[in-house]
């Protein structure tokens, strides 16, 4: 039942971007921390039972970036998700790797578990405020951003229209909503994506990595996640590991996708991918 509910929410809601919501408050270091999870379903259930919970290892505003990883990593969840449901697997892994990790909850009133319900430009405004706080508290000059689904398009709007290119080194998108999909139609989304992709779908000075899956049941076709501009690398999971079966919902918890995220965040490291 959980799997059916998750897929129904994703397919029915991903492209509904125009609803009016109350903006989320800034992240707090006092927010309760939940345990690491290995699946989206388990993480979602936990977040429903523990409103306001954040992933382990995130939002430590006393974290000082180390020379090996000077850029804090900001995690941006997808539509009808929340930071814990989306990142309870990847966030602790990034922390273990030595990153300062921050997870944004946006697009819903406090205590509501199904977030990211506002239009992409409004969400990007919340992201801008969050990034400013992260940079001020950590002393870093730039961040790296990892986003899932709608959370992959939000940082692109931030760097293109809200000055984020000066504060962002790279964007890593997991099954991001970068181009119109054949899923549920949305004139509002098509207009936003048309503006976002006009001229070029990348911004100079920012590196982009897209990780997509052939079994995406929301971004249809999966190639609607791919970018065409300079400084963009598009990776299909099944080109790396042909037997991989991750779908749209499970990709943030997929071990191969996790390895690809780590490789994108630190291109200088020699990281052979293990299927």
CSV table of C-alpha atoms in Angstrom, one decimal, residues 5-249:
chain,number,residue,atom,x,y,z
A,5,UNK,CA,0.4,5.6,-2.3
A,6,UNK,CA,3.9,7.0,-3.0
A,7,UNK,CA,3.5,6.5,-6.8
A,8,UNK,CA,0.0,8.0,-6.8
A,9,UNK,CA,1.2,11.1,-5.0
A,10,UNK,CA,4.2,11.4,-7.3
A,11,UNK,CA,2.3,11.0,-10.6
A,12,UNK,CA,-0.7,13.0,-9.6
A,13,UNK,CA,1.1,15.8,-7.9
A,14,UNK,CA,4.5,16.4,-9.4
A,15,UNK,CA,3.4,18.9,-12.0
A,16,UNK,CA,0.8,20.8,-10.0
A,17,UNK,CA,3.0,23.8,-9.2
A,18,UNK,CA,0.7,26.7,-8.7
A,19,UNK,CA,-0.9,26.2,-5.3
A,20,UNK,CA,-0.5,28.9,-2.7
A,21,UNK,CA,1.1,27.7,0.5
A,22,UNK,CA,2.7,29.2,3.6
A,23,UNK,CA,6.5,29.3,3.3
A,24,UNK,CA,8.5,27.0,5.6
A,25,UNK,CA,10.5,28.6,8.4
A,26,UNK,CA,14.3,28.5,8.2
A,27,UNK,CA,15.9,25.2,9.2
A,28,UNK,CA,16.7,24.9,12.8
A,29,UNK,CA,19.5,23.0,14.5
A,30,UNK,CA,17.0,22.1,17.2
A,31,UNK,CA,14.8,20.1,14.8
A,32,UNK,CA,14.5,16.4,15.8
A,33,UNK,CA,16.8,14.0,14.0
A,34,UNK,CA,15.6,10.7,12.6
A,35,UNK,CA,17.5,7.5,12.0
A,36,UNK,CA,19.0,6.6,8.7
A,37,UNK,CA,16.7,4.8,6.3
A,38,UNK,CA,17.2,2.5,3.3
A,39,UNK,CA,13.9,3.1,1.4
A,40,UNK,CA,11.7,6.1,0.7
A,41,UNK,CA,8.6,4.2,2.0
A,42,UNK,CA,10.2,3.6,5.4
A,43,UNK,CA,11.4,7.2,5.6
A,44,UNK,CA,8.0,8.6,4.6
A,45,UNK,CA,6.2,6.6,7.2
A,46,UNK,CA,8.6,7.7,9.9
A,47,UNK,CA,8.2,11.4,8.8
A,48,UNK,CA,4.4,11.1,9.1
A,49,UNK,CA,4.8,9.8,12.6
A,50,UNK,CA,7.4,12.4,13.6
A,51,UNK,CA,6.4,15.8,12.0
A,52,UNK,CA,9.4,18.1,11.5
A,53,UNK,CA,12.0,15.4,11.7
A,54,UNK,CA,15.2,16.0,9.6
A,55,UNK,CA,17.8,13.5,8.3
A,56,UNK,CA,20.7,12.4,10.5
A,57,UNK,CA,23.8,14.5,9.9
A,58,UNK,CA,22.0,17.6,8.6
A,59,UNK,CA,21.6,21.2,9.6
A,60,UNK,CA,24.5,21.5,12.0
A,61,UNK,CA,25.2,25.2,11.6
A,62,UNK,CA,28.4,24.8,13.7
A,63,UNK,CA,29.9,22.6,11.0
A,64,UNK,CA,33.1,23.9,9.6
A,65,UNK,CA,33.9,22.6,6.0
A,66,UNK,CA,37.1,20.7,5.7
A,67,UNK,CA,39.7,21.5,3.0
A,68,UNK,CA,38.8,18.3,1.2
A,69,UNK,CA,35.2,19.3,1.0
A,70,UNK,CA,35.0,23.1,1.3
A,71,UNK,CA,31.5,23.5,-0.1
A,72,UNK,CA,28.5,22.6,2.1
A,73,UNK,CA,26.0,20.3,0.4
A,74,UNK,CA,22.4,21.6,0.3
A,75,UNK,CA,19.7,18.9,-0.3
A,76,UNK,CA,16.4,19.9,-2.0
A,77,UNK,CA,13.5,17.5,-1.8
A,78,UNK,CA,10.9,16.8,-4.4
A,79,UNK,CA,7.2,17.6,-4.7
A,80,UNK,CA,4.9,16.2,-1.9
A,81,UNK,CA,8.1,15.0,-0.1
A,82,UNK,CA,10.0,16.4,2.8
A,83,UNK,CA,13.7,16.5,3.6
A,84,UNK,CA,13.6,13.4,5.8
A,85,UNK,CA,11.5,11.3,3.4
A,86,UNK,CA,13.8,12.2,0.6
A,87,UNK,CA,17.2,12.2,2.2
A,88,UNK,CA,17.3,9.9,5.2
A,89,UNK,CA,19.6,7.7,3.2
A,90,UNK,CA,21.9,10.0,1.3
A,91,UNK,CA,22.3,12.7,4.0
A,92,UNK,CA,24.0,10.4,6.6
A,93,UNK,CA,26.3,9.0,3.8
A,94,UNK,CA,27.4,12.5,2.8
A,95,UNK,CA,28.1,13.4,6.5
A,96,UNK,CA,30.2,10.2,6.8
A,97,UNK,CA,32.2,11.4,3.7
A,98,UNK,CA,33.1,14.5,5.6
A,99,UNK,CA,30.7,17.1,4.1
A,100,UNK,CA,28.7,19.7,6.0
A,101,UNK,CA,25.2,18.8,5.0
A,102,UNK,CA,22.0,20.9,5.1
A,103,UNK,CA,18.5,19.8,4.1
A,104,UNK,CA,15.8,22.4,3.2
A,105,UNK,CA,12.1,21.9,3.9
A,106,UNK,CA,10.1,24.2,1.7
A,107,UNK,CA,6.7,24.9,0.2
A,108,UNK,CA,4.3,24.0,3.1
A,109,UNK,CA,3.3,25.2,6.5
A,110,UNK,CA,5.3,23.9,9.5
A,111,UNK,CA,4.3,20.4,10.6
A,112,UNK,CA,2.8,19.5,7.2
A,113,UNK,CA,4.7,16.4,5.8
A,114,UNK,CA,3.8,16.8,2.1
A,115,UNK,CA,5.8,19.8,1.0
A,116,UNK,CA,7.2,21.6,-2.1
A,117,UNK,CA,3.7,22.5,-3.2
A,118,UNK,CA,4.5,26.1,-4.3
A,119,UNK,CA,5.6,27.2,-7.8
A,120,UNK,CA,9.3,26.7,-8.7
A,121,UNK,CA,10.1,30.4,-8.6
A,122,UNK,CA,8.7,30.8,-5.1
A,123,UNK,CA,10.6,27.6,-4.0
A,124,UNK,CA,13.8,29.1,-5.4
A,125,UNK,CA,13.3,32.1,-3.2
A,126,UNK,CA,13.1,29.9,-0.2
A,127,UNK,CA,16.3,28.1,-1.3
A,128,UNK,CA,18.1,31.5,-1.8
A,129,UNK,CA,17.3,32.4,1.8
A,130,UNK,CA,18.4,29.0,3.0
A,131,UNK,CA,21.7,29.1,1.1
A,132,UNK,CA,22.5,32.6,2.4
A,133,UNK,CA,22.1,31.2,5.9
A,134,UNK,CA,24.3,28.2,5.3
A,135,UNK,CA,27.0,30.4,3.8
A,136,UNK,CA,26.9,32.9,6.6
A,137,UNK,CA,27.0,30.2,9.3
A,138,UNK,CA,29.7,28.0,7.8
A,139,UNK,CA,31.9,30.7,6.3
A,140,UNK,CA,31.9,28.9,2.9
A,141,UNK,CA,31.9,30.9,-0.4
A,142,UNK,CA,29.8,28.5,-2.4
A,143,UNK,CA,27.5,25.5,-1.9
A,144,UNK,CA,26.9,22.3,-3.9
A,145,UNK,CA,23.2,21.4,-4.4
A,146,UNK,CA,21.6,18.0,-4.8
A,147,UNK,CA,17.9,17.9,-5.8
A,148,UNK,CA,15.4,15.2,-6.5
A,149,UNK,CA,12.5,15.6,-9.1
A,150,UNK,CA,11.1,19.1,-8.7
A,151,UNK,CA,14.0,19.7,-6.3
A,152,UNK,CA,16.3,19.4,-9.3
A,153,UNK,CA,14.6,22.3,-11.1
A,154,UNK,CA,14.3,24.6,-8.1
A,155,UNK,CA,18.1,25.2,-7.8
A,156,UNK,CA,18.3,25.8,-11.6
A,157,UNK,CA,15.9,28.7,-11.2
A,158,UNK,CA,17.9,30.0,-8.2
A,159,UNK,CA,21.2,30.1,-10.1
A,160,UNK,CA,19.6,31.6,-13.3
A,161,UNK,CA,17.3,34.2,-11.9
A,162,UNK,CA,18.1,34.9,-8.2
A,163,UNK,CA,21.8,35.4,-8.2
A,164,UNK,CA,22.6,31.8,-7.1
A,165,UNK,CA,25.4,31.3,-9.8
A,166,UNK,CA,27.7,33.3,-7.6
A,167,UNK,CA,27.0,31.1,-4.6
A,168,UNK,CA,26.7,27.7,-6.2
A,169,UNK,CA,29.4,25.5,-7.6
A,170,UNK,CA,27.4,22.5,-8.9
A,171,UNK,CA,23.9,21.1,-9.1
A,172,UNK,CA,23.3,17.4,-9.1
A,173,UNK,CA,19.8,16.3,-10.1
A,174,UNK,CA,18.3,12.9,-9.4
A,175,UNK,CA,15.5,12.3,-11.9
A,176,UNK,CA,15.0,16.1,-12.1
A,177,UNK,CA,12.0,17.8,-13.8
A,178,UNK,CA,14.0,19.8,-16.3
A,179,UNK,CA,11.8,19.6,-19.4
A,180,UNK,CA,8.0,19.1,-19.8
A,181,UNK,CA,7.0,15.5,-19.3
A,182,UNK,CA,4.2,13.4,-20.8
A,183,UNK,CA,2.9,12.8,-17.3
A,184,UNK,CA,-0.1,14.9,-16.0
A,185,UNK,CA,-0.3,18.1,-18.0
A,186,UNK,CA,0.4,21.5,-16.4
A,187,UNK,CA,0.4,24.7,-18.4
A,188,UNK,CA,2.0,26.5,-15.3
A,189,UNK,CA,4.9,24.1,-15.3
A,190,UNK,CA,5.4,24.3,-19.1
A,191,UNK,CA,5.6,28.1,-18.9
A,192,UNK,CA,8.1,27.9,-16.0
A,193,UNK,CA,10.3,25.4,-17.7
A,194,UNK,CA,10.2,27.4,-21.0
A,195,UNK,CA,11.5,30.4,-19.1
A,196,UNK,CA,14.1,28.3,-17.3
A,197,UNK,CA,15.4,26.7,-20.5
A,198,UNK,CA,15.2,29.7,-22.8
A,199,UNK,CA,18.5,30.2,-24.7
A,200,UNK,CA,20.4,27.7,-22.6
A,201,UNK,CA,19.4,25.3,-19.9
A,202,UNK,CA,22.7,25.8,-18.0
A,203,UNK,CA,24.4,28.9,-16.5
A,204,UNK,CA,28.0,29.7,-16.9
A,205,UNK,CA,30.2,28.9,-13.9
A,206,UNK,CA,27.9,26.2,-12.6
A,207,UNK,CA,28.5,22.5,-13.2
A,208,UNK,CA,25.5,20.2,-13.7
A,209,UNK,CA,25.1,16.5,-13.3
A,210,UNK,CA,21.9,14.7,-14.1
A,211,UNK,CA,21.3,11.1,-13.0
A,212,UNK,CA,18.2,9.6,-14.6
A,213,UNK,CA,16.6,6.1,-14.7
A,214,UNK,CA,15.0,4.3,-17.6
A,215,UNK,CA,12.3,3.2,-15.2
A,216,UNK,CA,11.1,6.7,-14.3
A,217,UNK,CA,7.3,6.6,-14.1
A,218,UNK,CA,6.9,10.3,-13.5
A,219,UNK,CA,9.4,12.0,-15.9
A,220,UNK,CA,8.3,10.5,-19.2
A,221,UNK,CA,10.4,10.0,-21.2
A,222,UNK,CA,13.3,9.9,-18.8
A,223,UNK,CA,15.3,12.0,-21.3
A,224,UNK,CA,13.2,15.0,-20.2
A,225,UNK,CA,15.6,15.1,-17.2
A,226,UNK,CA,18.6,15.6,-19.4
A,227,UNK,CA,20.3,19.0,-20.0
A,228,UNK,CA,21.9,20.1,-23.3
A,229,UNK,CA,23.9,23.2,-22.3
A,230,UNK,CA,27.6,23.6,-21.5
A,231,UNK,CA,29.0,22.0,-18.3
A,232,UNK,CA,26.2,19.4,-18.2
A,233,UNK,CA,26.8,15.7,-17.7
A,234,UNK,CA,23.9,13.3,-18.3
A,235,UNK,CA,24.1,9.8,-16.8
A,236,UNK,CA,21.5,7.0,-17.2
A,237,UNK,CA,21.7,4.5,-14.4
A,238,UNK,CA,21.2,1.6,-16.7
A,239,UNK,CA,24.2,2.7,-18.8
A,240,UNK,CA,26.3,2.3,-15.7
A,241,UNK,CA,24.7,-0.8,-14.3
A,242,UNK,CA,22.3,-2.4,-16.8
A,243,UNK,CA,20.5,-4.5,-14.2
A,244,UNK,CA,19.6,-1.4,-12.1
A,245,UNK,CA,15.8,-1.1,-11.5
A,246,UNK,CA,15.6,2.2,-9.6
A,247,UNK,CA,12.5,4.2,-10.4
A,248,UNK,CA,11.6,7.9,-9.8
A,249,UNK,CA,10.7,7.4,-6.1
